[in-house]
Amino acid sequence: MSWMAKLYETYEAGMALDLSDEEPLMPISHTLQNAHINIVIDGDGNFKRASVLEKTQIVLPATEKSAGRSSGEAPHPLADKIQYVAKDYASHGGLKKPYFLGYEKQLSSWCNSPHAHEKAISVYRYINQGYVVEDLVSANVLYVDDNNELLAYWPHEIDKDNPAPLIFKVLPVLPKEKRKQKDQPEIDQGSALVCWTVETLGDKSSKTWLDQSLQQSWIAFDTMGEGAMGLCFISAQEQTLASNHPAKLRHTGDKAKLVSANDKFGFTFRGRFTDKNGMQASGVSFEVTQKAHNALRYLISRQGYRNGDQVYVAWAVSGKTIPEPLKSSWAMMTDDDIPLQPEVELEEQQDRIDHGVDIGESFAHKFSNYLRGYRTKLEPNEQIVVMGLDSATPGRMGIIYYRELLASEFLDRISDWHIQFAWPQRHTKEYPNPKGNGKTIRKTIWPVSTPVPRVITEAAYGDILKSNDTLKKSLLERILPCIVDGRPFPQDVMNAAVRKASNRSLKRLSQQFSNYKSENAAWEKHLGVTCALFKGFYMRHPNKTKRREYDMALEEDRVSRDYLYGRLLAIADYIEKKALELAGENRLTTAGRSMQRFADRPFSTWRNIELGLQPYMQRLQRNEKYRGFLINRKKELDMVHCAFASDDFTSEKPLSGEYLLGYHCQKQYWRNKKETNNKN
């Protein structure tokens, strides 16, 4: 239960921080819900008006049982659904079982206690009149048919002059098995959650869900509740133990629980413990579990990384800001919260990148400088927690990843990941138009950065992930330890990315990277990710004798076979591309189409590519403008050819992913040279 202890400590530390009013820590004995209807009453409990709310989340008082309810009767003390708060719900043909009596009894106990609140008393006076549904129908919030029963769907023809009321848009559609008419989308108006506004003279906080005095009133009353006393495993004190633990961790509709124990019906612990309520299995006090779950809920909503139902979150127990482990280094260093130390802005630096020299050392210095901002704020021995959650069923959630680290250790691991797996990545950025016409200019930039896990999984397995959520989740579970624990990168994922990059099917790649409309842009994005993975894999190779480093620049003195073949492929691609541009053609080059075959049988494929280049070279030779370009490319071809060992050049051994590094570095070298010439 160390995770709960750390979350409890985080909650206590967070209460001491000056958090913004927009992102407060939820108080205990409360839960988060989507509200649909706001009823306004006066201090005497008289109805004034009502309105439908859209996408409104409120913090409402809750009991231990109602905070984790999934079915059955468990009323919230104040704000709740129509089936709870409306005495006349059943008389208006409600689809669900009415629970007004339980709601009224609980609210009455609060209002008759020493911790009663005047607004709760006003609500109690109003609901006992028994006209909640009737008042909402009169206010055109709820709708009934000719038999005075709540409508399940809007019966009129919907057009611009007669749109469906707002309540039919904010409530979820019932599943088919619960509909009276299977083919007709239906809703249950009784599922609308009602919150209260009590308007009295001189009260500036009429909305009950924002009134802190009302929150404290309910907390004081709720702590009076009877419960089993026992030893809390977290606080090591005799306290009132929790029998139910909160849900709604990932979102308001989340029913899965991290702690769920019930030995009265399911006999989960039968034969293992002597008690019948599961307290011996998880003795946690009501206060501790409320604060721990509220802290986790706050962290997930504020800085959680979501991958479907999976959620990962990292935080400092002290509440201080830490770098997000699943964020790219480029996104990190453009974050306004932690500005870069150098005077020159990052984008200006990227425009002046010289790909003829190794930029790895420069990037490492900049990223270390960026992390220095965190190192000055965090003590070296501060505790950092990284936690991953997932649910196998709608009602059970598990911790799939958990690490506790010191701040110094955590920052070192983050630094290693971002420096070792850094490579120029293709991004498109919009800049204001210098003409000042309000339009923007899209510019392609190549900042040095690590790819994020989502892009890594797309680069390795592409469109398979669209229909395979299990694969997507398992890949993230394997990548996260590489970031946080410093483990070697999975070789099968790296090899899959290399195969994808070699199989240059542009239509498939443009669909895979949906953010890129250009087919070539999608492939270039894929290529940058693959190069980063190959470089990082060999820097962390499990066999230390096979570890090697690569510069993020064209290494003209690297004479390994795969690297040289990659350079040859880039030169051939460049020559043909220029010849096609000269003829006004826009298609994939022979080198691009032959990339997969080239990776499998480089010598024979290169012979075909080289022979196919002759017509394009002749076309460029006839144009005086391109003669100098052709001469330079021929010199590069000769230089690369001469660097081969004879046996290496004639070998048909398949190429490793290293050839992609040679290809990419050669292309980046020309791209930067062209940009420099344009500026001059």
XYZ file of C-alpha atoms in Angstrom:
680
model
C 0.000 0.000 0.000
C 2.962 2.324 -0.441
C 1.212 3.984 -3.388
C -1.644 5.069 -1.117
C 0.797 6.372 1.491
C 2.565 8.498 -1.152
C -0.725 9.846 -2.460
C -1.838 10.678 1.073
C 1.429 12.575 1.631
C 0.920 14.341 -1.697
C -2.562 15.474 -0.666
C -1.282 16.861 2.627
C 1.556 18.655 0.813
C -0.856 19.978 -1.823
C -3.135 21.534 0.776
C -0.199 23.641 1.915
C 0.433 24.916 -1.636
C -1.269 27.931 -3.178
C -3.204 26.090 -5.901
C -5.354 28.000 -8.389
C -9.118 28.151 -7.873
C -9.611 26.483 -11.276
C -7.684 23.345 -10.206
C -8.299 22.836 -6.483
C -7.791 19.611 -4.614
C -11.170 18.024 -4.023
C -12.177 17.996 -0.345
C -12.871 14.674 1.342
C -16.445 13.335 1.436
C -17.040 14.822 -2.030
C -17.027 13.530 -5.579
C -16.946 14.918 -9.108
C -20.010 14.599 -11.360
C -21.463 16.032 -14.569
C -24.467 18.213 -13.752
C -27.329 18.596 -16.248
C -29.922 20.798 -14.535
C -29.569 23.767 -12.200
C -32.618 24.557 -10.046
C -32.734 28.004 -8.440
C -34.734 28.404 -5.214
C -34.959 31.045 -2.514
C -34.058 30.697 1.151
C -37.574 29.488 2.033
C -37.420 26.665 -0.500
C -39.623 28.260 -3.163
C -38.948 27.476 -6.831
C -37.728 30.428 -8.922
C -36.338 29.073 -12.212
C -34.294 26.262 -13.766
C -31.941 25.782 -16.683
C -30.089 23.027 -18.548
C -26.310 22.893 -18.121
C -23.890 21.841 -20.849
C -20.564 20.146 -20.051
C -20.583 21.303 -16.439
C -18.661 19.366 -13.814
C -19.346 20.072 -10.151
C -17.941 18.909 -6.830
C -20.846 17.595 -4.795
C -21.146 16.123 -1.274
C -21.051 12.318 -1.203
C -21.166 9.508 1.292
C -18.628 6.712 1.360
C -21.136 4.473 -0.404
C -22.478 6.948 -2.953
C -18.988 8.041 -4.046
C -18.320 4.551 -5.338
C -21.838 3.524 -6.386
C -22.275 1.601 -9.607
C -25.781 0.200 -9.103
C -28.462 0.033 -6.448
C -29.568 2.744 -4.050
C -26.877 5.067 -2.712
C -28.097 8.703 -2.614
C -25.800 11.685 -2.604
C -26.627 14.076 0.256
C -27.550 17.157 -1.823
C -27.107 17.128 -5.617
C -28.308 13.965 -7.313
C -30.368 12.576 -10.194
C -34.058 13.241 -10.773
C -34.938 9.706 -9.643
C -33.520 10.630 -6.188
C -34.508 14.268 -5.665
C -38.008 14.253 -7.236
C -40.870 12.965 -5.115
C -43.138 13.043 -8.184
C -40.724 11.132 -10.456
C -42.695 7.872 -10.331
C -46.030 9.612 -11.003
C -44.562 11.003 -14.231
C -43.716 7.572 -15.637
C -40.072 7.372 -14.605
C -38.183 4.510 -16.250
C -35.996 3.776 -13.229
C -36.796 2.822 -9.662
C -37.442 5.941 -7.531
C -35.124 6.478 -4.566
C -36.638 9.642 -3.105
C -37.272 8.201 0.364
C -33.618 7.298 0.896
C -32.494 10.689 -0.394
C -34.983 12.571 1.790
C -34.032 10.580 4.889
C -30.332 11.270 4.477
C -30.826 14.981 3.801
C -33.140 15.200 6.811
C -30.471 13.697 9.074
C -27.986 16.313 7.929
C -30.445 19.196 8.322
C -31.410 18.086 11.854
C -27.803 17.663 13.027
C -25.603 20.225 14.813
C -23.708 20.643 11.511
C -26.744 21.674 9.448
C -26.333 24.334 6.755
C -29.001 26.875 5.812
C -28.767 26.094 2.089
C -29.210 22.376 2.683
C -32.284 23.206 4.794
C -33.676 25.312 1.906
C -33.244 22.392 -0.482
C -34.909 20.060 2.026
C -37.914 22.365 2.272
C -38.280 22.471 -1.498
C -37.987 18.753 -2.279
C -40.598 17.895 0.357
C -43.171 19.911 -1.587
C -43.061 17.137 -4.191
C -43.162 19.288 -7.324
C -39.625 18.937 -8.746
C -40.593 17.285 -12.052
C -43.696 19.432 -12.385
C -41.693 22.627 -11.901
C -39.073 21.505 -14.420
C -41.757 20.732 -16.993
C -43.284 24.173 -16.432
C -39.842 25.726 -16.906
C -39.391 23.850 -20.241
C -36.444 21.886 -18.895
C -38.085 18.444 -18.836
C -40.774 17.289 -21.288
C -43.783 15.006 -20.939
C -46.262 13.458 -23.359
C -50.047 13.703 -23.432
C -50.248 11.222 -20.552
C -48.023 13.446 -18.420
C -45.158 10.917 -18.578
C -41.539 11.837 -19.220
C -40.564 11.533 -22.873
C -37.820 9.111 -23.846
C -37.241 10.783 -27.237
C -38.337 13.915 -29.056
C -41.400 12.823 -31.022
C -41.594 15.793 -33.383
C -39.805 16.069 -36.695
C -36.508 17.812 -36.074
C -35.706 20.753 -38.329
C -34.259 24.224 -38.014
C -37.593 25.615 -36.811
C -38.263 22.792 -34.335
C -34.967 21.524 -32.851
C -34.869 18.942 -30.084
C -34.675 20.508 -26.593
C -31.277 20.816 -24.951
C -31.965 18.143 -22.319
C -32.136 15.540 -25.133
C -28.639 16.541 -26.229
C -26.806 16.567 -22.890
C -28.050 13.186 -21.615
C -26.482 9.936 -22.897
C -28.479 7.678 -25.200
C -29.749 4.465 -23.625
C -28.320 1.143 -24.860
C -30.609 -0.845 -27.179
C -31.476 -3.484 -24.575
C -33.006 -0.790 -22.317
C -35.070 0.963 -24.995
C -38.786 0.483 -25.530
C -38.300 1.104 -29.245
C -35.072 -0.602 -30.270
C -34.500 1.481 -33.433
C -35.298 4.816 -31.795
C -32.498 6.598 -29.825
C -33.882 7.119 -26.333
C -32.777 8.918 -23.182
C -33.903 8.757 -19.560
C -34.730 12.211 -18.261
C -34.655 10.750 -14.767
C -30.870 10.352 -15.154
C -30.357 14.122 -15.273
C -28.328 15.247 -12.254
C -29.731 18.258 -10.447
C -27.602 20.833 -8.663
C -28.957 23.654 -6.532
C -28.634 27.416 -6.406
C -30.057 29.061 -3.278
C -30.485 32.812 -3.682
C -30.660 34.807 -0.459
C -30.005 38.449 0.267
C -26.345 39.295 0.806
C -25.063 35.861 -0.231
C -22.375 36.184 -2.917
C -21.942 32.403 -3.288
C -25.443 31.227 -4.164
C -24.247 28.142 -6.095
C -24.113 25.342 -3.554
C -21.279 23.469 -5.312
C -19.010 26.507 -4.879
C -19.903 27.262 -1.255
C -16.954 26.175 0.918
C -18.934 26.649 4.135
C -21.478 24.102 2.910
C -18.653 21.707 2.019
C -17.193 21.984 5.502
C -20.636 21.507 6.997
C -21.085 18.200 5.183
C -17.550 17.012 6.024
C -18.208 17.672 9.709
C -21.477 15.742 9.567
C -20.050 12.862 7.531
C -17.176 12.290 9.933
C -19.773 11.708 12.685
C -20.933 8.571 10.908
C -20.581 5.262 12.648
C -17.921 2.932 11.336
C -15.668 0.136 12.442
C -12.632 1.323 14.349
C -9.315 -0.295 13.615
C -5.651 0.174 12.827
C -5.084 2.149 9.658
C -2.223 0.580 7.669
C -1.191 4.004 6.326
C -1.361 6.355 9.323
C -0.626 3.623 11.927
C -3.399 5.067 14.114
C -6.718 3.811 15.444
C -9.253 5.444 13.129
C -12.613 4.855 11.492
C -11.870 2.374 8.715
C -13.285 2.706 5.223
C -15.635 0.000 3.991
C -15.888 1.461 0.483
C -13.205 3.167 -1.553
C -13.788 5.902 -4.151
C -14.153 5.386 -7.888
C -14.240 7.955 -10.761
C -10.448 8.266 -10.912
C -9.949 8.691 -14.661
C -13.220 10.484 -15.466
C -16.653 11.051 -13.968
C -18.095 7.902 -15.532
C -15.271 5.626 -14.367
C -16.651 2.839 -12.156
C -13.382 0.914 -11.751
C -11.826 0.874 -8.274
C -8.264 0.373 -7.161
C -9.347 -1.046 -3.804
C -12.437 -3.230 -3.728
C -13.072 -5.657 -0.868
C -16.341 -7.351 -0.006
C -16.446 -10.582 1.972
C -20.130 -10.458 2.875
C -21.406 -11.660 -0.498
C -18.539 -12.681 -2.785
C -16.418 -14.346 -0.082
C -13.255 -12.932 -1.609
C -11.149 -13.610 1.497
C -12.915 -16.682 2.813
C -10.464 -19.027 4.533
C -7.708 -16.437 4.647
C -8.879 -13.938 7.253
C -11.028 -14.260 10.351
C -13.204 -11.192 9.802
C -16.127 -10.959 7.378
C -15.757 -7.409 6.176
C -12.285 -7.491 4.617
C -10.780 -5.013 7.076
C -7.922 -7.356 7.885
C -7.045 -7.432 4.183
C -6.984 -3.645 3.705
C -7.374 -1.634 6.871
C -7.336 1.943 5.606
C -9.055 4.792 7.365
C -11.841 6.732 5.689
C -9.853 9.976 5.791
C -6.705 8.448 4.272
C -8.417 6.705 1.366
C -10.472 9.804 0.563
C -7.420 12.051 0.483
C -5.274 9.555 -1.425
C -7.886 8.981 -4.139
C -8.625 12.700 -4.404
C -4.912 13.369 -4.902
C -4.695 10.704 -7.599
C -7.804 12.029 -9.332
C -6.329 15.534 -9.303
C -2.972 14.368 -10.694
C -4.578 12.368 -13.500
C -6.803 15.245 -14.611
C -3.925 17.729 -14.447
C -0.915 15.856 -15.825
C -1.955 12.307 -16.666
C -0.925 10.645 -19.941
C -3.873 8.758 -21.418
C -3.644 5.804 -23.767
C -7.242 4.652 -24.081
C -8.174 3.263 -20.673
C -4.529 3.301 -19.631
C -3.345 6.260 -17.573
C 0.204 7.123 -16.534
C 1.086 9.899 -14.129
C 4.327 11.116 -12.564
C 4.568 13.527 -9.667
C 6.709 14.799 -6.823
C 5.341 14.002 -3.376
C 6.193 17.555 -2.325
C 3.868 18.918 -5.014
C 6.648 20.603 -6.996
C 6.685 20.582 -10.799
C 8.665 17.840 -12.538
C 9.299 17.099 -16.238
C 6.741 14.804 -17.832
C 8.461 11.523 -18.763
C 6.185 10.844 -21.759
C 6.757 14.198 -23.419
C 9.141 14.946 -26.303
C 12.230 17.007 -25.568
C 11.217 19.588 -28.178
C 7.834 20.066 -26.471
C 9.601 20.274 -23.103
C 12.059 22.953 -24.134
C 9.370 25.111 -25.752
C 7.343 25.024 -22.519
C 6.802 28.499 -21.086
C 6.890 27.236 -17.491
C 10.601 26.347 -17.589
C 12.318 28.771 -19.994
C 15.608 27.922 -21.651
C 18.688 29.436 -20.081
C 20.431 30.584 -23.320
C 19.453 33.992 -24.613
C 18.690 32.695 -28.111
C 15.245 31.140 -28.610
C 15.040 27.472 -29.541
C 13.442 28.000 -32.951
C 16.138 30.460 -33.940
C 18.727 27.904 -32.934
C 17.043 25.236 -35.059
C 17.181 27.498 -38.117
C 20.963 27.702 -37.720
C 21.621 23.980 -37.221
C 24.658 22.892 -39.194
C 24.150 19.274 -40.165
C 27.742 19.071 -41.344
C 28.891 18.878 -37.724
C 27.646 16.736 -34.867
C 24.803 18.539 -33.103
C 24.477 15.847 -30.435
C 26.882 17.538 -28.041
C 25.151 20.880 -28.530
C 21.727 19.338 -27.904
C 22.984 17.497 -24.811
C 24.267 20.785 -23.407
C 20.940 22.549 -24.082
C 18.860 19.771 -22.573
C 21.070 19.562 -19.494
C 20.668 23.307 -19.159
C 16.907 22.842 -19.363
C 16.910 20.197 -16.616
C 19.067 22.448 -14.473
C 15.944 24.538 -13.902
C 14.282 21.530 -12.268
C 17.400 20.540 -10.327
C 17.460 23.953 -8.657
C 13.844 23.551 -7.509
C 13.971 19.898 -6.433
C 16.071 18.605 -3.592
C 18.201 15.605 -4.697
C 16.512 13.299 -2.167
C 12.931 14.382 -2.884
C 10.602 11.526 -3.762
C 9.248 11.093 -7.290
C 6.530 8.558 -8.086
C 5.605 7.177 -11.525
C 2.377 5.199 -11.649
C 0.395 3.433 -14.382
C -3.267 2.353 -14.139
C -5.491 0.199 -16.301
C -8.769 -1.670 -15.905
C -9.333 -5.194 -17.187
C -13.067 -4.978 -16.399
C -15.409 -2.000 -15.880
C -15.322 -2.482 -12.092
C -11.706 -3.425 -11.321
C -8.601 -1.341 -11.829
C -4.997 -2.420 -11.365
C -1.614 -0.759 -10.999
C 0.370 -1.913 -14.036
C 3.487 0.160 -13.311
C 4.841 1.701 -10.106
C 8.218 3.237 -9.309
C 9.516 5.387 -6.480
C 12.685 7.315 -7.276
C 14.787 10.092 -5.838
C 14.601 13.357 -7.739
C 18.271 13.189 -8.769
C 17.821 9.636 -10.063
C 14.631 10.522 -11.931
C 16.202 13.532 -13.654
C 19.263 11.478 -14.635
C 17.036 8.840 -16.252
C 15.053 11.509 -18.116
C 18.306 13.089 -19.305
C 19.692 9.759 -20.549
C 16.532 8.974 -22.503
C 16.290 12.338 -24.246
C 19.982 12.553 -25.110
C 20.463 8.970 -26.254
C 17.269 8.800 -28.338
C 17.534 12.294 -29.809
C 17.453 12.794 -33.574
C 16.255 15.563 -35.915
C 12.474 15.171 -36.179
C 10.232 16.662 -38.814
C 7.714 19.195 -37.490
C 5.536 21.804 -39.134
C 5.158 25.147 -37.398
C 3.012 28.129 -38.257
C 4.494 31.629 -38.184
C 2.730 34.997 -38.547
C 2.834 36.366 -42.073
C 5.306 39.308 -42.301
C 2.794 41.122 -44.514
C 0.460 41.382 -41.528
C -2.629 40.133 -43.383
C -3.665 37.810 -40.563
C -2.608 34.666 -42.392
C 0.116 32.308 -41.248
C 3.071 30.721 -43.015
C 3.667 26.984 -42.544
C 7.328 26.144 -42.272
C 9.011 22.753 -41.929
C 11.604 22.628 -39.174
C 13.866 19.814 -37.959
C 14.380 20.272 -34.204
C 16.471 17.680 -32.399
C 14.077 15.769 -30.171
C 13.058 12.369 -28.896
C 9.885 10.843 -30.363
C 6.991 10.379 -27.954
C 5.754 6.813 -27.248
C 2.591 7.312 -29.292
C 4.611 8.176 -32.398
C 7.034 5.317 -31.713
C 4.216 2.764 -31.669
C 2.761 4.204 -34.885
C 6.165 4.069 -36.567
C 6.629 0.424 -35.561
C 3.170 -1.016 -36.222
C 1.237 1.661 -38.089
C -2.420 1.150 -38.884
C -2.524 -2.194 -37.022
C -2.938 -0.149 -33.844
C -6.266 1.276 -35.006
C -7.993 -2.047 -34.382
C -5.709 -3.458 -31.690
C -5.905 -1.557 -28.417
C -4.206 -4.408 -26.568
C -1.073 -4.051 -28.705
C -1.064 -0.301 -28.185
C -1.244 -0.710 -24.411
C 1.395 -3.447 -24.225
C 3.836 -1.374 -26.309
C 3.532 1.573 -23.953
C 4.068 -0.760 -20.989
C 7.337 -1.877 -22.616
C 8.542 1.605 -23.580
C 7.958 3.316 -20.209
C 10.633 1.254 -18.357
C 13.142 2.390 -21.021
C 12.458 5.976 -19.971
C 12.087 5.673 -16.206
C 14.247 2.625 -15.448
C 16.915 3.148 -18.115
C 16.360 -0.306 -19.636
C 17.503 -1.249 -23.173
C 14.973 -0.490 -25.898
C 13.015 -3.536 -27.223
C 14.840 -4.793 -30.314
C 11.700 -6.157 -31.972
C 10.044 -2.712 -31.838
C 13.147 -1.086 -33.351
C 13.324 -3.721 -36.108
C 9.613 -3.267 -36.868
C 10.164 0.479 -37.309
C 13.133 -0.184 -39.646
C 11.003 -2.493 -41.790
C 8.213 0.066 -41.951
C 10.612 2.828 -42.988
C 12.109 0.619 -45.703
C 8.697 -0.321 -47.096
C 7.957 3.112 -48.495
C 4.263 2.859 -49.279
C 3.373 6.548 -49.229
C -0.405 6.186 -49.255
C -0.302 3.873 -46.242
C 2.070 6.150 -44.344
C 0.013 9.290 -44.995
C -3.031 7.526 -43.502
C -0.964 6.306 -40.563
C 0.324 9.798 -39.718
C -3.028 11.529 -40.150
C -1.617 14.918 -39.111
C 0.457 15.034 -42.298
C -1.402 15.714 -45.554
C 1.736 15.270 -47.667
C 2.725 11.664 -48.329
C 6.428 12.517 -48.321
C 6.053 14.432 -45.054
C 4.538 11.363 -43.386
C 7.417 9.193 -44.518
C 10.040 11.730 -43.425
C 8.399 11.820 -39.984
C 8.574 8.030 -39.851
C 12.220 8.038 -40.937
C 13.267 10.474 -38.190
C 11.580 8.337 -35.527
C 13.263 5.162 -36.800
C 16.711 6.763 -36.807
C 16.206 7.885 -33.202
C 15.248 4.347 -32.141
C 18.198 2.721 -33.937
C 20.678 5.194 -32.476
C 19.283 4.825 -28.951
C 19.085 1.040 -29.144
C 22.800 0.688 -29.897
C 23.761 3.193 -27.229
C 21.969 0.912 -24.728
C 22.679 -2.441 -26.367
C 22.382 -5.259 -23.786
C 25.788 -6.540 -24.973
C 28.259 -3.823 -23.985
C 30.755 -4.944 -26.650
C 28.205 -4.102 -29.379
C 27.404 -0.629 -28.130
C 28.245 2.216 -30.489
C 27.413 5.876 -30.932
C 26.313 7.836 -33.975
C 26.644 11.519 -34.677
C 23.555 13.495 -35.590
C 25.397 14.654 -38.685
C 26.926 13.296 -41.878
C 29.931 11.198 -40.829
C 32.131 11.164 -43.927
C 34.771 9.132 -42.101
C 32.345 6.319 -41.192
C 33.118 3.504 -43.630
C 30.787 0.783 -42.381
C 29.014 -1.006 -45.241
C 25.428 -0.239 -44.199
C 26.103 3.457 -43.597
C 27.808 3.870 -47.000
C 25.001 2.084 -48.838
C 22.535 4.450 -47.185
C 24.502 7.421 -48.508
C 24.519 5.937 -52.018
C 20.748 5.542 -51.917
C 20.309 9.163 -50.823
C 22.558 10.456 -53.666
C 20.691 8.429 -56.305
C 17.355 9.640 -54.919
C 18.550 13.265 -55.016
C 19.754 13.072 -58.619
C 16.529 11.539 -59.929
C 14.374 13.921 -57.914
C 16.081 16.954 -59.469
C 15.666 15.474 -62.944
C 11.969 14.874 -62.319
C 11.521 18.449 -61.080
C 13.193 19.680 -64.254
C 10.655 17.736 -66.354
C 7.728 18.861 -64.203
C 7.044 15.364 -62.875
C 5.998 14.581 -59.313
C 6.361 10.896 -58.452
C 8.381 8.594 -56.282
C 11.930 7.993 -57.476
C 13.352 4.607 -58.411
C 15.467 4.683 -55.249
C 12.356 5.277 -53.151
C 10.352 2.503 -54.818
C 13.268 0.046 -54.506
C 14.027 0.791 -50.852
C 12.737 -2.480 -49.384
C 14.493 -4.596 -52.036
C 17.623 -2.497 -51.577
C 17.634 -3.271 -47.837
C 17.321 -7.023 -48.548
C 19.741 -7.299 -51.528
C 21.793 -4.099 -51.690
C 24.451 -5.002 -54.314
C 22.153 -6.259 -57.091
C 19.526 -3.595 -56.386
C 22.112 -0.819 -56.446
C 23.257 -2.009 -59.871
C 19.701 -1.565 -61.217
C 19.320 1.837 -59.536
C 22.665 3.050 -60.917
C 21.823 1.943 -64.461
C 18.442 3.624 -64.204
C 20.120 6.907 -63.236
C 21.815 7.342 -66.625
C 18.839 8.927 -68.471
C 18.275 11.337 -65.598
C 21.945 12.319 -65.519
C 21.809 13.030 -69.256
C 18.747 15.213 -68.763
C 20.570 17.248 -66.102
C 23.732 17.407 -68.226
C 21.823 19.055 -71.078
C 20.631 21.842 -68.765
C 23.358 24.349 -68.003
C 21.702 25.322 -64.722
C 22.083 21.791 -63.298
C 25.539 20.866 -64.599
C 27.312 22.031 -61.450
C 24.789 20.106 -59.324
C 25.441 16.935 -61.325
C 29.216 17.276 -61.083
C 29.024 17.558 -57.278
C 26.767 14.508 -56.999
C 29.095 12.437 -59.207
C 32.006 13.394 -56.987
C 30.044 12.231 -53.941
C 29.204 8.934 -55.642
C 32.856 8.328 -56.424
C 33.932 9.255 -52.904
C 31.422 6.867 -51.293
C 32.288 4.067 -53.721
C 35.973 4.392 -52.901
C 35.255 4.143 -49.155
C 33.848 0.604 -49.526
C 35.900 -2.485 -48.849
C 35.615 -4.682 -51.955
C 34.010 -7.613 -50.183
C 31.514 -5.341 -48.398
C 30.334 -3.713 -51.612
C 29.655 -6.968 -53.466
C 27.990 -8.714 -50.515
C 24.249 -9.382 -50.690
C 23.921 -9.504 -46.919
C 20.765 -7.577 -45.847
C 21.315 -4.084 -44.512
C 20.627 -3.159 -40.895
C 18.828 0.016 -39.867
C 22.174 1.808 -39.986
C 21.655 2.457 -43.695
C 18.709 4.691 -42.778
C 21.026 6.816 -40.638
C 23.418 7.251 -43.551
C 20.497 8.077 -45.841
C 18.937 10.577 -43.443
C 22.202 12.326 -42.529
C 23.095 12.758 -46.201
C 19.691 14.287 -46.933
C 19.889 16.564 -43.902
C 23.330 17.753 -44.996
C 21.979 18.943 -48.353
C 18.859 20.420 -46.811
C 20.885 22.569 -44.420
C 23.327 23.562 -47.179
C 20.433 24.717 -49.340
C 18.919 26.770 -46.495
C 22.295 28.395 -45.834
C 22.718 29.309 -49.505
C 19.231 30.815 -49.619
C 19.987 32.986 -46.571
C 23.304 34.159 -48.034
